[in-house]
Tab-separated table of C-alpha atoms in Angstrom:
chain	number	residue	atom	x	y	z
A	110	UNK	CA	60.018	-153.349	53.520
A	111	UNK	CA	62.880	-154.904	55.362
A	112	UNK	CA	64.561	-152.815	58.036
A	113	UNK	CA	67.749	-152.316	57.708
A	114	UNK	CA	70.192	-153.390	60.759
A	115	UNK	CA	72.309	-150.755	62.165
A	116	UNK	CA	76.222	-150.987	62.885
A	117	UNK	CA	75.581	-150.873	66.371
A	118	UNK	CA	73.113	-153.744	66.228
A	119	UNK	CA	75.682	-155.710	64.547
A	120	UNK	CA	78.251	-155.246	67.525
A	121	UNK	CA	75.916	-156.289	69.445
A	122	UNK	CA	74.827	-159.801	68.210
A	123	UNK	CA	78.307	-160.281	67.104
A	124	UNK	CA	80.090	-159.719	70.343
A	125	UNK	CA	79.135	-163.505	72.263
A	126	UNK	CA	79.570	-165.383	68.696
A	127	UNK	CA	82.723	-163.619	68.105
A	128	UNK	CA	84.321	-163.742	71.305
A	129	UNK	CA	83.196	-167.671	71.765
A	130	UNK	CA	85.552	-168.474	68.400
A	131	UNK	CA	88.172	-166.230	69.664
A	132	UNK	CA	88.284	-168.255	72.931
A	133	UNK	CA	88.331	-171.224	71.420
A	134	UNK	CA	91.095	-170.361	69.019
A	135	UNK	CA	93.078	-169.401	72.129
A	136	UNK	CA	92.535	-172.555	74.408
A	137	UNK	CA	95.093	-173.902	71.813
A	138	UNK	CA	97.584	-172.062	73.406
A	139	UNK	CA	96.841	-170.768	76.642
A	140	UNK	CA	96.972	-173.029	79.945
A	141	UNK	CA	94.689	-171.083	82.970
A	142	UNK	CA	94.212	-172.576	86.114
A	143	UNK	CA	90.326	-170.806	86.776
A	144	UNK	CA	88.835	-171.198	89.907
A	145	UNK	CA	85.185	-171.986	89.537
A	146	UNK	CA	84.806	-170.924	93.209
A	147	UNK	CA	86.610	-167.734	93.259
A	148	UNK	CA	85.450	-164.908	94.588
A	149	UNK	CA	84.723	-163.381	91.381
A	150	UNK	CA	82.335	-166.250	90.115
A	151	UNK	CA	81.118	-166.714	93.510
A	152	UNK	CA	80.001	-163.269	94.203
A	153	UNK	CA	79.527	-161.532	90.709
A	154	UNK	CA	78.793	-164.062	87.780
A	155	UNK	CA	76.468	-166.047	89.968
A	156	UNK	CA	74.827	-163.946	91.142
A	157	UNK	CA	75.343	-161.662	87.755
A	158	UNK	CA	71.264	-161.143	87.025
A	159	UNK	CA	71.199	-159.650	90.274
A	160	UNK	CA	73.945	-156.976	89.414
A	161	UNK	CA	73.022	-156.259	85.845
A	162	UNK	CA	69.615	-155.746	86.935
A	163	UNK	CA	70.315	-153.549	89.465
A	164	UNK	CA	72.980	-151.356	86.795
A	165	UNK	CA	70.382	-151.529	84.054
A	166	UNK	CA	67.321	-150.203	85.813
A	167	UNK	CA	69.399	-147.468	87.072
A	168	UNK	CA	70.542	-146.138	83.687
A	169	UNK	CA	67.066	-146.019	82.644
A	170	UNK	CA	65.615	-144.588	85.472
A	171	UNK	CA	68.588	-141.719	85.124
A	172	UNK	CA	68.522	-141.194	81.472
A	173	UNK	CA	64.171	-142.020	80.560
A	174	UNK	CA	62.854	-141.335	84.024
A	175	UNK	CA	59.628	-143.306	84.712
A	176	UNK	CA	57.342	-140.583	83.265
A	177	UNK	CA	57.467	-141.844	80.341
A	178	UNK	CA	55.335	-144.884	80.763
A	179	UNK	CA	55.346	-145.973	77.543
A	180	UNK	CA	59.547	-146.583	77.075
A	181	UNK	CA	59.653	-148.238	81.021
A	182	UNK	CA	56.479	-150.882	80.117
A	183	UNK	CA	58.416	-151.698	77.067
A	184	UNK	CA	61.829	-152.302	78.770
A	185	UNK	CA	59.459	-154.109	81.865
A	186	UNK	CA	57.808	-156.448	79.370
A	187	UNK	CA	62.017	-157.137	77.306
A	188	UNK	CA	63.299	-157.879	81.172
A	189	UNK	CA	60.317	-159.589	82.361
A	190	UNK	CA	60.929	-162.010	78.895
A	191	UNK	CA	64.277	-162.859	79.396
A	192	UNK	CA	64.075	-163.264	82.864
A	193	UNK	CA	61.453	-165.865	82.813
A	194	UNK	CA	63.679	-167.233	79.997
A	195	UNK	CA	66.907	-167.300	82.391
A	196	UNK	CA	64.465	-168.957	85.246
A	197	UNK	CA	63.088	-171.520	82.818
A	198	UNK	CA	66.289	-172.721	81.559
A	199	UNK	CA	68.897	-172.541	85.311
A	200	UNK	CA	66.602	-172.846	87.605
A	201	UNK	CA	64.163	-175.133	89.481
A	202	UNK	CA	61.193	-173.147	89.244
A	203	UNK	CA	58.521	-175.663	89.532
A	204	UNK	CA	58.857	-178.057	92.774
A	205	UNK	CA	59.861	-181.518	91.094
A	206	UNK	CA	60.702	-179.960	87.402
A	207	UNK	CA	64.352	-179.782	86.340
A	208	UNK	CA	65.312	-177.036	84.633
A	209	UNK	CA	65.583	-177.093	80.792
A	210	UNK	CA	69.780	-177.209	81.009
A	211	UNK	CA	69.052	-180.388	83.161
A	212	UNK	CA	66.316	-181.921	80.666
A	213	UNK	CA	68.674	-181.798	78.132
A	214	UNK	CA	71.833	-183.358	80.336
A	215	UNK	CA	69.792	-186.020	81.641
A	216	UNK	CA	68.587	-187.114	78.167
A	217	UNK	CA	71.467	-187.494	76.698
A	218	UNK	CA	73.257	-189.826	79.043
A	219	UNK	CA	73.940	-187.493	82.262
A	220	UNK	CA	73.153	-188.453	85.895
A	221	UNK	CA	74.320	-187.594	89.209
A	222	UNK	CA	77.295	-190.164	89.948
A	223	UNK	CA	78.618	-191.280	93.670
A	224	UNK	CA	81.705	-192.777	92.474
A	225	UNK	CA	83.453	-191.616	95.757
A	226	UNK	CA	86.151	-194.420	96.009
A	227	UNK	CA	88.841	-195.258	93.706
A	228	UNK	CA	87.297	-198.908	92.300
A	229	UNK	CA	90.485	-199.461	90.732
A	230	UNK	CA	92.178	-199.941	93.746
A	231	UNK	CA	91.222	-203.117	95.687
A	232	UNK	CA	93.748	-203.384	98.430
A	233	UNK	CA	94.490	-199.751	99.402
A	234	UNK	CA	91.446	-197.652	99.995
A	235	UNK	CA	92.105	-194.350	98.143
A	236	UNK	CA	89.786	-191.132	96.790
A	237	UNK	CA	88.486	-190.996	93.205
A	238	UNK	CA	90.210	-188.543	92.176
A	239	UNK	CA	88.107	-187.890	88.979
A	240	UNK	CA	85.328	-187.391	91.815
A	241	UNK	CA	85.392	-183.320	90.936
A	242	UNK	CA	87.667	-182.056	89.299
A	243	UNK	CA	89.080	-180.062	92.513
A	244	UNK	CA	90.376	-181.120	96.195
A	245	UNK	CA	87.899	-178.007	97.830
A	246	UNK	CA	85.150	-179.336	95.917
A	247	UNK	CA	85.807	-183.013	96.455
A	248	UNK	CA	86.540	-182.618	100.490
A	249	UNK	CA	82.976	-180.375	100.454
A	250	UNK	CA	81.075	-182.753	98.575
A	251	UNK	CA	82.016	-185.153	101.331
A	252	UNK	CA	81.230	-183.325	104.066
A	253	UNK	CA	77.640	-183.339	102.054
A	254	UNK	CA	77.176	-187.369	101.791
A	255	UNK	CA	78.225	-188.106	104.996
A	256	UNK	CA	75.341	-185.840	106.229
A	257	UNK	CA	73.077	-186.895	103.853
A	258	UNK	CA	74.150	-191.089	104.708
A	259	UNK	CA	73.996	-190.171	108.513
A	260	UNK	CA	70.462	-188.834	108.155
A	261	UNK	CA	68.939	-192.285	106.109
A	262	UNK	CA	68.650	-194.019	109.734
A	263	UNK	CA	65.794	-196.234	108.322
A	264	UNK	CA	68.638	-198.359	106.692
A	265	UNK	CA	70.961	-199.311	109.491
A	266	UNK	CA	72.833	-201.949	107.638
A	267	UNK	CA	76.600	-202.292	107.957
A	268	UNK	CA	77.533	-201.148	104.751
A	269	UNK	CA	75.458	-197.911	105.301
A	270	UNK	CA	78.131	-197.900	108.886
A	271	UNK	CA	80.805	-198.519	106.539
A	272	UNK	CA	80.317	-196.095	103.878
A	273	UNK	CA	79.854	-193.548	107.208
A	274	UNK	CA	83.027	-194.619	108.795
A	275	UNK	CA	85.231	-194.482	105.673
A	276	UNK	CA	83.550	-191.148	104.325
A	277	UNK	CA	83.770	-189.667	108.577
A	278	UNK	CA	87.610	-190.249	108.136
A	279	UNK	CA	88.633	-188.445	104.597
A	280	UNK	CA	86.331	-185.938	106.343
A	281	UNK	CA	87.820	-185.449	109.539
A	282	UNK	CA	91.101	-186.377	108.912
A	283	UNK	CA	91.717	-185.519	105.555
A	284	UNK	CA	93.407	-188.709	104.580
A	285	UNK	CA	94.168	-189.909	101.441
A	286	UNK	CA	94.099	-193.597	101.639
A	287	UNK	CA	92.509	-195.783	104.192
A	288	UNK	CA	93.303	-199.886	105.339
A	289	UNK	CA	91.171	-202.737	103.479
A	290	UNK	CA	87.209	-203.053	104.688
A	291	UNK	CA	85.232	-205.745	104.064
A	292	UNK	CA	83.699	-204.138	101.048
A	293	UNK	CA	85.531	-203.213	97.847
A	294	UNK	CA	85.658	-199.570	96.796
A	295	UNK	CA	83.569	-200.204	93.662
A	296	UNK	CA	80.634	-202.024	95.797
A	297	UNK	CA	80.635	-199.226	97.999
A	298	UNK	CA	80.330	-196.684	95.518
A	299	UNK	CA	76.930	-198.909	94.036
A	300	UNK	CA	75.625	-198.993	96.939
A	301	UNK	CA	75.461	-195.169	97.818
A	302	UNK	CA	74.632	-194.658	93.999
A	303	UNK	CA	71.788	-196.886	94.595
A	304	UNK	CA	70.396	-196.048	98.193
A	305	UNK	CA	70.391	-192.394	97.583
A	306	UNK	CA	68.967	-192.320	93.902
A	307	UNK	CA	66.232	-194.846	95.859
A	308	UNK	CA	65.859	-192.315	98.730
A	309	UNK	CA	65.533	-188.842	96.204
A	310	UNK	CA	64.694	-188.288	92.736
A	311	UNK	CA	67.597	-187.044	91.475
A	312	UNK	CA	66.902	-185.020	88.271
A	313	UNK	CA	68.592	-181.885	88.795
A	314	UNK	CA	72.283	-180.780	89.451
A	315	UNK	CA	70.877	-178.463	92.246
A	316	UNK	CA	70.023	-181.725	94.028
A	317	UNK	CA	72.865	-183.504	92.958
A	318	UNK	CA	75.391	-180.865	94.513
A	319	UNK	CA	73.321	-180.779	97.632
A	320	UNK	CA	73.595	-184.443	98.433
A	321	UNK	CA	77.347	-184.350	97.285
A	322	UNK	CA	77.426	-186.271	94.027
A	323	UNK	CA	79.276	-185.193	90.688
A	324	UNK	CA	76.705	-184.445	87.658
A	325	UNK	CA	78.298	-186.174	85.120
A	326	UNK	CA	77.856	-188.028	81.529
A	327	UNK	CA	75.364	-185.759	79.587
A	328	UNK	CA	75.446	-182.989	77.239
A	329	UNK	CA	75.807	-180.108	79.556
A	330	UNK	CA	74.803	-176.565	78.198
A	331	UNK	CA	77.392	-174.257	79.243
A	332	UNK	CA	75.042	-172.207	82.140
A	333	UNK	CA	77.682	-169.463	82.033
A	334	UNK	CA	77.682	-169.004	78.591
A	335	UNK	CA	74.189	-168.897	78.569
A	336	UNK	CA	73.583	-166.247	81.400
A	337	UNK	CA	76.463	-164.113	80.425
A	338	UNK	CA	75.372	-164.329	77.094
A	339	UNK	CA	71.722	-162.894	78.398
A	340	UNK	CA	73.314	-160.346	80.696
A	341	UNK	CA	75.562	-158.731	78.012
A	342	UNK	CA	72.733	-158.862	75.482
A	343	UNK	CA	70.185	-157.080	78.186
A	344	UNK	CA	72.518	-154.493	79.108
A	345	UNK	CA	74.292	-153.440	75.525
A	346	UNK	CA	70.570	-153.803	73.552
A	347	UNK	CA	69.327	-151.469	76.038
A	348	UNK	CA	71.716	-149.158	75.406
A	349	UNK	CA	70.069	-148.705	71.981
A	350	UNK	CA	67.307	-146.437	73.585
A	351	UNK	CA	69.682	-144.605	76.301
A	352	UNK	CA	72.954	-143.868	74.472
A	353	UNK	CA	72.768	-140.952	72.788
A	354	UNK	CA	71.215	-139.016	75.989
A	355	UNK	CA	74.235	-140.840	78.308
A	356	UNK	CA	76.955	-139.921	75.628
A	357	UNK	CA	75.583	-136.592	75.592
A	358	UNK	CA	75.708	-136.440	79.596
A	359	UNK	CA	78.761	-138.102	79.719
A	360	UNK	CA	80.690	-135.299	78.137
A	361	UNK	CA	78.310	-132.599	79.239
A	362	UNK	CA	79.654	-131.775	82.496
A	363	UNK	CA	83.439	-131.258	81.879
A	364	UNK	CA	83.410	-128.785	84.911
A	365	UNK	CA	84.259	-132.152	87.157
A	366	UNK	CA	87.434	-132.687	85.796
A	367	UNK	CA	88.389	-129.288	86.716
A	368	UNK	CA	87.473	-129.652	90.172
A	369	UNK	CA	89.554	-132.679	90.659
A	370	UNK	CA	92.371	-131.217	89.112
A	371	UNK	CA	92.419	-128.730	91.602
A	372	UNK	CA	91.826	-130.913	94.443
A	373	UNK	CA	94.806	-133.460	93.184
A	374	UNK	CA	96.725	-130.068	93.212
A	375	UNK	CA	95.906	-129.409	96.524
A	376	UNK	CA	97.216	-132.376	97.946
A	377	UNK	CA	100.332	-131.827	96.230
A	378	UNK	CA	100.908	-128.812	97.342
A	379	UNK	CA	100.273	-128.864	100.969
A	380	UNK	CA	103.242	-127.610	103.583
A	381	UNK	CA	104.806	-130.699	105.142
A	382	UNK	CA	107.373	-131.600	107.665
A	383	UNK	CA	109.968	-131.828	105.355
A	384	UNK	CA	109.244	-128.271	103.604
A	385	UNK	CA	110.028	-126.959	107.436
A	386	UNK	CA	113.310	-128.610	107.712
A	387	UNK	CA	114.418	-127.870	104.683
A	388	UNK	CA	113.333	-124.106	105.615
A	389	UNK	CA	114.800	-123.864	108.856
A	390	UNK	CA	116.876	-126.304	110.320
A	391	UNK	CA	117.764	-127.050	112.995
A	392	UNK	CA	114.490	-126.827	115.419
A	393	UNK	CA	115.945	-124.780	118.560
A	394	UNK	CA	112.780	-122.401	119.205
A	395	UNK	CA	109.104	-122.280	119.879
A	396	UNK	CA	108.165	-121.213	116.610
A	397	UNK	CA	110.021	-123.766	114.876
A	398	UNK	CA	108.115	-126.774	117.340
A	399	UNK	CA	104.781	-125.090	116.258
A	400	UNK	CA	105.535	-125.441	113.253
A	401	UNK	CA	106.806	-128.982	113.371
A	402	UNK	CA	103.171	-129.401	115.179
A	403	UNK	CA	101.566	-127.779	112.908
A	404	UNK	CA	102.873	-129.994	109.665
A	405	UNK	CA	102.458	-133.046	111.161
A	406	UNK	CA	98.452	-132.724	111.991
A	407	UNK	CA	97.372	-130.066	109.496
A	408	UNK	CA	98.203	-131.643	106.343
A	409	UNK	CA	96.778	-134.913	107.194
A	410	UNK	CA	93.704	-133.513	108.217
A	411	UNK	CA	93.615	-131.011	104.926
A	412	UNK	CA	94.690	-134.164	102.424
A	413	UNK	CA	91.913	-136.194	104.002
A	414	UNK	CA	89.355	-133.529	103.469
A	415	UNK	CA	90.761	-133.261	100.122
A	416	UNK	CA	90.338	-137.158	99.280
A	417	UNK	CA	86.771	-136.907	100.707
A	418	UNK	CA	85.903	-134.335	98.090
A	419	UNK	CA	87.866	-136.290	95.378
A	420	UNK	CA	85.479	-139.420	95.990
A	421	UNK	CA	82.226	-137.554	96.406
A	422	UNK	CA	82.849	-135.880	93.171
A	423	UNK	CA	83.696	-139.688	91.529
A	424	UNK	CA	80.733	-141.061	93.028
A	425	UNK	CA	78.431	-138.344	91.723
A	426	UNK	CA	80.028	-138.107	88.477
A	427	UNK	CA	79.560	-141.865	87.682
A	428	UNK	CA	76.921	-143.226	89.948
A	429	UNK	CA	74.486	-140.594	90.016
A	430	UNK	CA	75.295	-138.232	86.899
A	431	UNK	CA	76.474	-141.448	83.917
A	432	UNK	CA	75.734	-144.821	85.495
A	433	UNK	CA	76.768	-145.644	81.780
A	434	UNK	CA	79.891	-146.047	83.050
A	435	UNK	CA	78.824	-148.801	85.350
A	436	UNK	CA	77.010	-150.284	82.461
A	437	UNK	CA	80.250	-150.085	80.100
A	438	UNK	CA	82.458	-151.484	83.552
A	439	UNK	CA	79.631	-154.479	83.750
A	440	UNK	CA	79.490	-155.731	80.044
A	441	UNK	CA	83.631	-155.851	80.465
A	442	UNK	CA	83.589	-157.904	83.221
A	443	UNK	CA	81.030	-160.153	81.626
A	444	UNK	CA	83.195	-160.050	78.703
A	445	UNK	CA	86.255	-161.498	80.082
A	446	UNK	CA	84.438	-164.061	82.252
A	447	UNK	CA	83.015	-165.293	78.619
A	448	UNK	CA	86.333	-165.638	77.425
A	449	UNK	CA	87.495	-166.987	80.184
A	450	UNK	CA	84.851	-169.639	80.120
A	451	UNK	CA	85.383	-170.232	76.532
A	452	UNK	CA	88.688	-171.238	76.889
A	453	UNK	CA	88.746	-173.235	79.902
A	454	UNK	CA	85.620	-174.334	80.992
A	455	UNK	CA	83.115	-176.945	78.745
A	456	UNK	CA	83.318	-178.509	75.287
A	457	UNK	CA	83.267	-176.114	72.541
A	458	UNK	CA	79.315	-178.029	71.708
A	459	UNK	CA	78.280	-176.936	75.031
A	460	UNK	CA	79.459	-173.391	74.934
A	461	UNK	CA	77.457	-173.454	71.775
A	462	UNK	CA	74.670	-174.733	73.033
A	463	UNK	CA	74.520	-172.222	76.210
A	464	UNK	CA	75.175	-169.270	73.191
A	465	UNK	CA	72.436	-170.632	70.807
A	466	UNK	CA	69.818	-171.180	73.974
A	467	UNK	CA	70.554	-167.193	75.396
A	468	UNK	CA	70.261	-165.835	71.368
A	469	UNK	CA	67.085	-167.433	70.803
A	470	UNK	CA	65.209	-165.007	72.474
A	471	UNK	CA	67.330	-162.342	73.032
A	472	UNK	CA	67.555	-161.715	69.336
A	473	UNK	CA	63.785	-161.995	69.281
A	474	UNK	CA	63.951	-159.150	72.169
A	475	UNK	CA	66.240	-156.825	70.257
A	476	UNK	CA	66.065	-157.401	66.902
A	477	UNK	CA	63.241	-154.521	66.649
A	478	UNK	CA	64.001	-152.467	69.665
A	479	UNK	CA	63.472	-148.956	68.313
């Protein structure tokens, strides 16, 4: 008998697909200028498995416990899965193995590319400026080659000197143009390509980036459509097995709201300066200067108090009480990075392929969760 798939379950491999042709429909109109080293992608969608690990064990271990050894092995053995899954397919796992993402970009066409110098310009030494797509990157990258360059001293040929001095100036000086050498931009760039491709085996775009080259050419599978497509799904299909309990806690404990009422209230409330001028004015006694005294340190003192008590009462409330709501929080933030991604970054083929590669086996995973 076939089971029959639940509304929820629909949302839920619907969301990534959905969202992807929404994107798409919108990079028709929309312009954003995305930083791909913000802080936000920098700190959070990079280092996302980290953070939707961390928010994901937590509601489990709130709302199941870990008496129940049976639900916890199951969830173990659904993270343990797609982790290995996410390792297999980003990372460098194995010392001299590329990960899958690279396979793929390296077999159809891709390779990491040290076109640092315009070739198209002969007499006037300039930057490539289709060497990344960004001046931060492109200044970084050279910082990179012309440590990499100064390291190879068992090739102390002039054009290695060359390619150090011109690289040493865009570096240190940040110019944009340099005088005719006695090599031509486009030799220069061949000759890098080939020493350092000689020197490494360059099959990954972790390598690549570390020695300061651009990976270029191939099919690349979108790796932030992939992971965010594998944190959502992690998150959202384990919230299958906790959600009634955390909906029921969520609106359990309505006592909270209450209590900050009454603290907001508080802080509204409390007898200031101005409440003594307007009271008695003007200040020509003792009293009055006591008072003054008095309303300028008590009320800071009592609104701080009050804010302490207001933010104790948040954290327990969401972090300890319904860490759902850090769950909900997470999946919108990987939600609008997708979108953002999907209209900005990659060919619509390669956000497919990063989608298609995550739902392989995370539809395996929660197809049948129960």
């Amino acid at each position: 008998m076939r089971r029959k798939i639940s509304g929820y379950q629909i949302f839920l491999f619907s969301l990534c697909p959905v969202t992807l042709v929404f994107g798409h429909i919108l990079s028709y109109w929309l312009n954003i200028d995305a930083d791909k080293d913000g802080w936000f992608n920098v700190y959070f969608v990079k280092r996302g498995w980290f953070w939707t690990s961390v928010v994901g064990w937590w509601c489990f271990i709130r709302y199941r416990g870990l008496q129940q050894v049976g639900s916890w092995k199951k969830v173990l053995l659904r993270y343990v899965v797609l982790t290995a899954w996410w390792l297999f397919f980003t990372q460098s796992i194995i010392s001299g193995a590329a990960p899958i993402m690279d396979i793929v970009f390296t077999l159809t066409g891709g390779r990491c590319n040290f076109d640092v110098f315009d070739p198209n310009e002969i007499l006037q030494w300039k930057l490539n400026e289709k060497f990344h797509d960004t001046v931060n990157r492109r200044q970084r990258s050279l910082a990179k080659l012309y440590n990499v360059l100064k390291d190879l001293k068992d090739d102390p040929t002039n054009m290695v000197k060359h390619a150090l001095s011109r690289i040493e100036s865009w570096v240190s000086e940040n110019k944009d143009q340099l005088m005719e050498g006695n090599y031509t931009p486009g030799q220069l760039n061949e000759y890098i390509d080939e020493i350092l491709h000689r020197w490494r085996k360059i099959n990954s775009s972790n390598i690549c980036q570390s020695l300061g080259g651009q990976w270029i050419g191939g099919h690349d599978p979108s790796g932030h459509i992939f992971l965010i497509t594998l944190m959502s799904m992690f998150l959202l299909g384990e919230l299958q097995a906790i959600g009634k309990r955390a909906w029921r806690a969520l609106w359990k404990d309505k006592a909270v709201f209450e209590e900050l009422r009454a603290h907001c209230i508080k802080i509204l409330t409390l007898k200031t300066l101005w409440g003594i001028r307007t009271r008695r004015s003007p200040v020509n006694n003792v009293g009055d200067v006591r008072d003054v005294l008095r309303a300028l340190v008590k009320p800071p003192l009592e609104s701080a108090r009050e804010v302490y008590y207001i933010v104790t009462l948040l954290v327990k409330y969401v972090f300890w009480n319904n860490p759902v709501i850090l769950l909900v929080v997470l999946v919108g933030m990987w939600w609008w990075s997708f979108l953002i991604t999907t209209i900005v970054f990659h060919t619509l083929w390669e956000q497919l392929s990063g989608l298609i590669c995550a739902y392989i086996v995370a539809t395996l995973v929660y197809l049948n969760i129960n």
